[in-house]
Coordinates of C-alpha atoms and ligand atoms in Angstrom, one line a residue:
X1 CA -20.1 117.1 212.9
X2 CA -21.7 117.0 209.6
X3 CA -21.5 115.0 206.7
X4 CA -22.7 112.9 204.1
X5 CA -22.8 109.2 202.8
X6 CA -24.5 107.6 199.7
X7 CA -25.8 104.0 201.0
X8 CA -26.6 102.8 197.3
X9 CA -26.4 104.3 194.3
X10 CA -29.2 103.1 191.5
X11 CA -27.5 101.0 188.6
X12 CA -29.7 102.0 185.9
X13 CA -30.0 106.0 186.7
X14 CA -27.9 108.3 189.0
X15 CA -30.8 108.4 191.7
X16 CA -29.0 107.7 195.3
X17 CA -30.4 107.2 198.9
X18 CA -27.9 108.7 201.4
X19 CA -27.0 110.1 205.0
X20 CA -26.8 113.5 206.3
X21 CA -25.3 114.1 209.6
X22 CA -26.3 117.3 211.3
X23 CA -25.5 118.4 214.8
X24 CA -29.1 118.0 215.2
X25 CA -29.6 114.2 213.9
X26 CA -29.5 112.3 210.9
X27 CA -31.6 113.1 207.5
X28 CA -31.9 110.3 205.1
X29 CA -31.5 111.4 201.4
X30 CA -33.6 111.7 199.1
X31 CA -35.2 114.0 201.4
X32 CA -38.6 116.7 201.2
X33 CA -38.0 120.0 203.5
X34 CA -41.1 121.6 204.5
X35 CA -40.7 125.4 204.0
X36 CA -41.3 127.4 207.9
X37 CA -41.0 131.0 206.4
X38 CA -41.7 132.8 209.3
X39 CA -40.4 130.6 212.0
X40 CA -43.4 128.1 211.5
X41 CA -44.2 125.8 208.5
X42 CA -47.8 127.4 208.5
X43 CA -50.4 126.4 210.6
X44 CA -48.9 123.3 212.0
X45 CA -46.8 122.4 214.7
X46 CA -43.6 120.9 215.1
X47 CA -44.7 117.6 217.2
X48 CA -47.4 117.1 213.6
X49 CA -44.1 117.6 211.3
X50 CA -42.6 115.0 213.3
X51 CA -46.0 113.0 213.1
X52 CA -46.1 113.2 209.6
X53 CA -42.4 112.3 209.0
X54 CA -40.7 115.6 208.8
X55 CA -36.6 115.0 209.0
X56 CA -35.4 118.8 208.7
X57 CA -37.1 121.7 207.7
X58 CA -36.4 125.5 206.0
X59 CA -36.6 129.0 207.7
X60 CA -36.1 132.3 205.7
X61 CA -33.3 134.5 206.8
X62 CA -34.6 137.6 205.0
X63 CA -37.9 137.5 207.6
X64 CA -36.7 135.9 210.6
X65 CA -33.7 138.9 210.4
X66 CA -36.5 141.7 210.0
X67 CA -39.1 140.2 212.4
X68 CA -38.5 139.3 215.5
X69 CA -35.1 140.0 214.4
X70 CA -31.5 138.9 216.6
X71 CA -32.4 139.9 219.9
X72 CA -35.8 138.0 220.0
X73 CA -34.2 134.6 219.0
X74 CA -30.4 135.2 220.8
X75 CA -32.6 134.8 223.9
X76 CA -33.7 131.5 222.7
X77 CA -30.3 130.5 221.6
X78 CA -31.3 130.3 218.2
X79 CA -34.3 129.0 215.5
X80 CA -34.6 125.6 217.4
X81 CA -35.6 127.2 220.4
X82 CA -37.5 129.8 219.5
X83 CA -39.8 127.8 218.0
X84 CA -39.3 124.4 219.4
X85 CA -38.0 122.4 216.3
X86 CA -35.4 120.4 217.6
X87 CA -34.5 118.8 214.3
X88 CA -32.4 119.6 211.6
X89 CA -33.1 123.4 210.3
X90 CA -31.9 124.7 206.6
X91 CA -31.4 128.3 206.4
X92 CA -31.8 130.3 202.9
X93 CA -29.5 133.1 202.5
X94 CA -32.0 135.9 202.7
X95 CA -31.1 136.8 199.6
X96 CA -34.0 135.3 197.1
X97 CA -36.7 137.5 199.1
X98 CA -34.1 140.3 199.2
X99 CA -34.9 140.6 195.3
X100 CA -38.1 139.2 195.2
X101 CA -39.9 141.0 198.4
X102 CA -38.1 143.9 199.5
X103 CA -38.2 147.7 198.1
X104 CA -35.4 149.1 196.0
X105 CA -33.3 146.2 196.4
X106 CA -29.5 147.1 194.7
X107 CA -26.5 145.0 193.9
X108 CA -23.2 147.3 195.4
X109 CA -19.9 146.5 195.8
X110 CA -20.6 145.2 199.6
X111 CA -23.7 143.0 199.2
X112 CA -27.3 144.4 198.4
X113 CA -29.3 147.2 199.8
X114 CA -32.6 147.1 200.3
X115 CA -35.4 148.1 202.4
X116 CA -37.8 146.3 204.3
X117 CA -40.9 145.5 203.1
X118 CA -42.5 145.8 206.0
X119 CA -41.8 149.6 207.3
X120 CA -39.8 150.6 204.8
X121 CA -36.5 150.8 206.7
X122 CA -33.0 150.5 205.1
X123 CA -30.6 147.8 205.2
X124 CA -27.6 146.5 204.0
X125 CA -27.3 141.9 203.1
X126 CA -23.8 141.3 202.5
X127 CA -22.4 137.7 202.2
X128 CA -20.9 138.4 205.4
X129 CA -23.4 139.6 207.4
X130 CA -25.6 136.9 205.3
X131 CA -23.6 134.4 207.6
X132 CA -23.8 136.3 211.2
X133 CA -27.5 136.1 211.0
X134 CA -27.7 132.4 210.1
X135 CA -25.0 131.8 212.7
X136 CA -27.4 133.3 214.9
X137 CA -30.1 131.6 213.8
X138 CA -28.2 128.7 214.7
X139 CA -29.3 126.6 211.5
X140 CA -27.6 123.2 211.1
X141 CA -27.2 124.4 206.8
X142 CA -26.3 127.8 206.2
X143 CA -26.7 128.6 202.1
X144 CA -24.6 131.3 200.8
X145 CA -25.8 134.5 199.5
X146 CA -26.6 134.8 195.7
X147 CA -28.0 136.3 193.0
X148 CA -30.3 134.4 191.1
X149 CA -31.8 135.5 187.8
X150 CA -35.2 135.5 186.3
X151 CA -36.2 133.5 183.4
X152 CA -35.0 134.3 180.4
X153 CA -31.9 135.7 180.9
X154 CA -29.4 137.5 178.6
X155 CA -26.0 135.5 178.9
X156 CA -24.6 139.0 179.6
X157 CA -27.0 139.2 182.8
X158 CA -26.6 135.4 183.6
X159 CA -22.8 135.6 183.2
X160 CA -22.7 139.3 185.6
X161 CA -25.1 137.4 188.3
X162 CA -22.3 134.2 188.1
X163 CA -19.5 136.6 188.8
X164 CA -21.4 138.2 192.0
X165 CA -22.7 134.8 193.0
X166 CA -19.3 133.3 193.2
X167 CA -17.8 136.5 194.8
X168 CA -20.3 136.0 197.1
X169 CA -19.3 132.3 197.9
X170 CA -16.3 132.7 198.6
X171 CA -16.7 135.8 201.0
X172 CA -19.5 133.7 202.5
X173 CA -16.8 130.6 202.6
X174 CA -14.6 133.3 204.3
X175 CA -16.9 134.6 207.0
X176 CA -17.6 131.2 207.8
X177 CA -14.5 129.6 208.5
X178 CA -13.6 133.1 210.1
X179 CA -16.5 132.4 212.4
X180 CA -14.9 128.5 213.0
X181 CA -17.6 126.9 211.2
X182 CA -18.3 125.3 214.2
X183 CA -21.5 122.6 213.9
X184 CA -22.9 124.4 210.7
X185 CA -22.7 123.3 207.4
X186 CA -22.5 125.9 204.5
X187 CA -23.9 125.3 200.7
X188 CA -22.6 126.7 197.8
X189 CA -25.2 127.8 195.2
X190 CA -24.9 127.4 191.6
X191 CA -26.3 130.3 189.3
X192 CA -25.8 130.9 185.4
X193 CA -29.4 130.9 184.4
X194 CA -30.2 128.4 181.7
X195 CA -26.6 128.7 180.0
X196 CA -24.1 125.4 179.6
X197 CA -21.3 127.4 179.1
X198 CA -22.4 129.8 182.9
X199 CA -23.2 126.9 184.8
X200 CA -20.5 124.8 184.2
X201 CA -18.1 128.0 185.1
X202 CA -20.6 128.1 188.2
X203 CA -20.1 124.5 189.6
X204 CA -16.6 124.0 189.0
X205 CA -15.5 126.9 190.6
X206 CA -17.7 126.7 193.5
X207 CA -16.3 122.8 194.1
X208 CA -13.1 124.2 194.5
X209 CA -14.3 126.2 197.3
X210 CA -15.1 123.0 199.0
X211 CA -18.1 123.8 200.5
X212 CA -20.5 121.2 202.6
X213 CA -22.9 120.6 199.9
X214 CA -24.2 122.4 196.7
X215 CA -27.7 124.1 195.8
X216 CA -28.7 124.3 192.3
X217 CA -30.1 127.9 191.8
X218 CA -32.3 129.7 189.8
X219 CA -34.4 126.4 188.8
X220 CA -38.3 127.0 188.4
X221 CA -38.5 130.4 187.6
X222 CA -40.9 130.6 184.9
X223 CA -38.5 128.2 182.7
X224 CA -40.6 125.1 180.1
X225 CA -40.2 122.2 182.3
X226 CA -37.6 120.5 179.9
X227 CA -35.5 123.4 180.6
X228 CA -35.1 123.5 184.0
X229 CA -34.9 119.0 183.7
X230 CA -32.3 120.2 180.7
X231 CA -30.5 122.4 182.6
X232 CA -30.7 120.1 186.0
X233 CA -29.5 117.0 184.0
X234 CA -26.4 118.9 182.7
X235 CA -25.4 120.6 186.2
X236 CA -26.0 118.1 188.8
X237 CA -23.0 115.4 187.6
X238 CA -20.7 118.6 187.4
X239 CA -20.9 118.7 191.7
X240 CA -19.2 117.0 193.6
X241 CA -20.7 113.2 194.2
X242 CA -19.7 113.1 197.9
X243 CA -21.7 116.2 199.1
X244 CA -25.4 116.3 199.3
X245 CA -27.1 117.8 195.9
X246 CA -30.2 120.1 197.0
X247 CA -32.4 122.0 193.9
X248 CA -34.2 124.8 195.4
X249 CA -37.9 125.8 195.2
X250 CA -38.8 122.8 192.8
X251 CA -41.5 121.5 192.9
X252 CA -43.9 119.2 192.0
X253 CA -44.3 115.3 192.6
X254 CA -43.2 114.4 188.9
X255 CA -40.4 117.1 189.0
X256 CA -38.7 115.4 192.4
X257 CA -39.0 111.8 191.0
X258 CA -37.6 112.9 187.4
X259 CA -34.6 115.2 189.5
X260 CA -33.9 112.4 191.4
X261 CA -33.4 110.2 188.6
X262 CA -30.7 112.8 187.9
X263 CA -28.9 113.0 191.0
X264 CA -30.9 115.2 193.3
X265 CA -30.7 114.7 197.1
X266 CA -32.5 117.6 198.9
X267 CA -35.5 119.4 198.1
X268 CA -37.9 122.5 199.0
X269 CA -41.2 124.1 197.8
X270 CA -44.0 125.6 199.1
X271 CA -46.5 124.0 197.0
X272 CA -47.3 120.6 199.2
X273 CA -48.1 124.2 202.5
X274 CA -49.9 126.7 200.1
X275 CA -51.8 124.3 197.9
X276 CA -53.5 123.2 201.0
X277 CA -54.1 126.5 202.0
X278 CA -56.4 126.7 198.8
X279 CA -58.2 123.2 199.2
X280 CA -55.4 121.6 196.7
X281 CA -54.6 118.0 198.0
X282 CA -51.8 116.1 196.8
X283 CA -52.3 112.6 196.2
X284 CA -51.1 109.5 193.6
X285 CA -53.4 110.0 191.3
X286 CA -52.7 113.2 191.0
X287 CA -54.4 116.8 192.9
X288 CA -57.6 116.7 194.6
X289 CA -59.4 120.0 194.6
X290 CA -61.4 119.8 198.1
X291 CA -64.1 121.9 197.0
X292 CA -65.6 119.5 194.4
X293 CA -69.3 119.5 194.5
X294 CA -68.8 115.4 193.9
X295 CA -67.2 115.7 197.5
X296 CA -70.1 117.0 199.1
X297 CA -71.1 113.3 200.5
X298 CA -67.9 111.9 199.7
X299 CA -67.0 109.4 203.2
X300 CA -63.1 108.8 201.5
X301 CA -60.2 110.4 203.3
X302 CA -58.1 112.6 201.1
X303 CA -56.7 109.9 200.1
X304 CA -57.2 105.8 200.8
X305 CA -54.5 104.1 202.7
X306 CA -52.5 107.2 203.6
X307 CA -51.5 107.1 207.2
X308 CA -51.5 110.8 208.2
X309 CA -53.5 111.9 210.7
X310 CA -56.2 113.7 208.7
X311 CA -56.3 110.6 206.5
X312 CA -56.8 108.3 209.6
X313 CA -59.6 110.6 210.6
X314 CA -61.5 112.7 208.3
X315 CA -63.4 112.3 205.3
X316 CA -63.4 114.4 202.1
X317 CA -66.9 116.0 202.9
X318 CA -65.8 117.4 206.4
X319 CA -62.6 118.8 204.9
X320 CA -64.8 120.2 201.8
X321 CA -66.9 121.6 204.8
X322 CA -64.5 123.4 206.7
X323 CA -62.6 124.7 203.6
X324 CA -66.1 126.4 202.8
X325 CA -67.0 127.5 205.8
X326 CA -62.9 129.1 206.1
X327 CA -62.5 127.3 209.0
X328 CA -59.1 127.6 210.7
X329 CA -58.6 123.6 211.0
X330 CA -59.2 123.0 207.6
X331 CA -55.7 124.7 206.4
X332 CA -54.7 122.2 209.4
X333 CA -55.9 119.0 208.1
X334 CA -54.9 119.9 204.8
X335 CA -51.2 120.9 205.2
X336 CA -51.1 117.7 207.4
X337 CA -51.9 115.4 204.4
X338 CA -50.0 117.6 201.8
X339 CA -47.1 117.3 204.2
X340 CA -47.1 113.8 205.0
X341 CA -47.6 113.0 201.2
X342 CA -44.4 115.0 200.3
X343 CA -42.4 113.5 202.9
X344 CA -43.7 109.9 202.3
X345 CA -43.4 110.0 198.6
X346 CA -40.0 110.5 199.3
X347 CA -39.6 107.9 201.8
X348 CA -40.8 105.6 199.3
X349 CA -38.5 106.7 197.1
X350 CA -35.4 106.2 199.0
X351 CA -36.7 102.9 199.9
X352 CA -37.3 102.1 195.9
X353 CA -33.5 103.1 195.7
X354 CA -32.3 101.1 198.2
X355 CA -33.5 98.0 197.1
X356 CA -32.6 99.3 192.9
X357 CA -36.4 99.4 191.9
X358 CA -36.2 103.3 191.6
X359 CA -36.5 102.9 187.9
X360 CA -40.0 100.5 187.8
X361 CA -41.3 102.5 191.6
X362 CA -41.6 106.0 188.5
X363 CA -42.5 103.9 186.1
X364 CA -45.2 102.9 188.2
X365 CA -45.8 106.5 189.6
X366 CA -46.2 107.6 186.0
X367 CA -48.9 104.6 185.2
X368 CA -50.6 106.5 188.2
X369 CA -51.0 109.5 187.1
X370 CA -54.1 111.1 186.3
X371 CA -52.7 113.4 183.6
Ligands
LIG1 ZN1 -53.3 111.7 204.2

């Protein structure tokens, strides 16, 4: 059921538009994914993601396992659902909040304890169990479990969070062809902090796990930006280049452009969903703070010729207003735009590719910029 196909590969950079088969439809590469922590991409719905272009978007295993938790979404047969998404969904491993959220969290032999940040109670993530909740969740791309390092990182602690990442893997590969696979895909995710030497160890054994598509890991984590481009441009041609490449948790609009030029097919952030929660709107110029005084009278949309809904519809000085006033539809309106821009810039992207403008489509994007 799944799979992947480059359509056209750039001839001046490695940027590629692709294919992604899910058992849930296509997604066409390069390709934005909205983040729905909690079972919703915040304060929209799923008929506006589809509005604004949405192909597949993210759910956190971590939360969706604590709360509602297995038996709440079994009865929905899975994610989709439960909260009536029926595209393509990408599930994390649960492990990133694991170490990030909960209390106490501790690498053992098995997986990692933690407990909960919400009442305090104890559990136990191991790659295996890792896999049973996402096969419950029923996403269409399971990642595996693994440990990702903050930034910097000794190479003793890179190289020790390599060895339990790939351990991981491949008791995550296990549990998954255990389980028959079935109509869900499973990443691999490579670690090894900002070390050559650790990544390279990272990706090539990982490919010979043959795994559905690869994650890079552990990218935007407090990093300089010409580290984590440094460290992108030197892992991404070590994967294999007929599986979808997906960097995790980056980023901004430059950073997908320049990580596309590198070989990047998937993406996720939160940025495009919080920034609009704080009045922060994305657009090609560069980011419009809504609460401008200049914005006061200010008859524009968010931004001129965008098609989104809020665009087609509302002018800066009603969204200025409503942010002020903390009204509920201004997060709304906002995440709407922010969305659609995302997801658009990437369209365009893919369309830039297709026709082998991607190089002069950043050059222009750079010209653009209000920096
Ligand atoms: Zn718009």
């Amino acid at each position: 059921m799944f799979g992947f196909n480059v359509l056209k590969q750039s001839t001046k950079s490695r940027a590629r538009a692709g294919v992604i088969q899910t058992a849930h439809g296509p997604v066409e590469t390069p390709v934005f994914m909205p983040v729905g922590t909690l079972g919703s991409v915040k304060s929209v719905t799923p008929e506006e993601l589809t509005a604004s272009g949405v192909q597949i978007i993210l759910g956190n295993t971590y939360h969706l396992y604590l709360r509602p938790g297995r038996e709440v979404i079994s009865r929905f047969h899975g994610l989709h659902g439960f909260m009536n998404w029926h595209g393509p969904i990408l599930t994390d491993s649960g492990g990133f909040q694991v170490f990030s959220l909960a209390k106490l969290a501790r690498v053992t032999a098995e997986g990692v304890a933690f407990q909960s940040h919400i009442d305090g109670s104890s559990h136990l993530l191991t790659p295996e169990i890792s896999i049973e909740i996402q096969g419950w969740l029923g996403s269409d791309i399971m990642m595996c479990l693994d440990q990702c390092t903050a930034y910097p990182a000794s190479f003793e602690a890179a190289e020790r969070a390599e060895e339990t990442t790939f351990d991981w893997a491949r008791r995550c590969r296990d549990a998954w062809r255990s389980a028959g696979g079935g109509h869900q895909a499973l990443f691999g995710i490579v670690q090894g902090g900002m070390h050559q030497e650790l990544r390279r160890k990272s990706a090539e054994r990982l490919a010979a796990l043959d795994f559905s598509g690869y994650a890079l890991g552990g990218l935007s984590v407090g990093e300089p930006l010409d580290l984590m481009l440094q460290t992108a441009d030197f892992s991404l041609p070590l994967l294999p280049d007929e599986k979808p490449k997906y960097i995790m948790g980056v980023g901004r609009p430059e950073d997908l452009i320049d990580l596309v030029c590198l070989g990047a097919d998937m993406f996720d952030c939160v940025l495009p969903t919080r920034n609009a929660r704080n009045g922060q709107l994305f657009t090609a110029d560069g980011t419009l703070t809504i609460t401008h005084a200049w914005h006061r009278t200010d008859s524009d949309p968010p931004e001129p010729g965008c098609a989104c809904y809020t665009c087609r519809n509302y002018s800066r000085a009603y969204l200025r207003h409503l942010f002020l006033s903390r009204e509920l539809l201004a997060y709304r309106l906002n995440t709407i735009h922010n969305v659609h821009f995302f997801v658009d810039f990437l369209r365009r992207i893919r369309e830039a590719i297709l026709k082998d403008e991607f190089e002069d489509f950043k050059k222009r994007f750079y010209e653009n910029r209000e920096i």
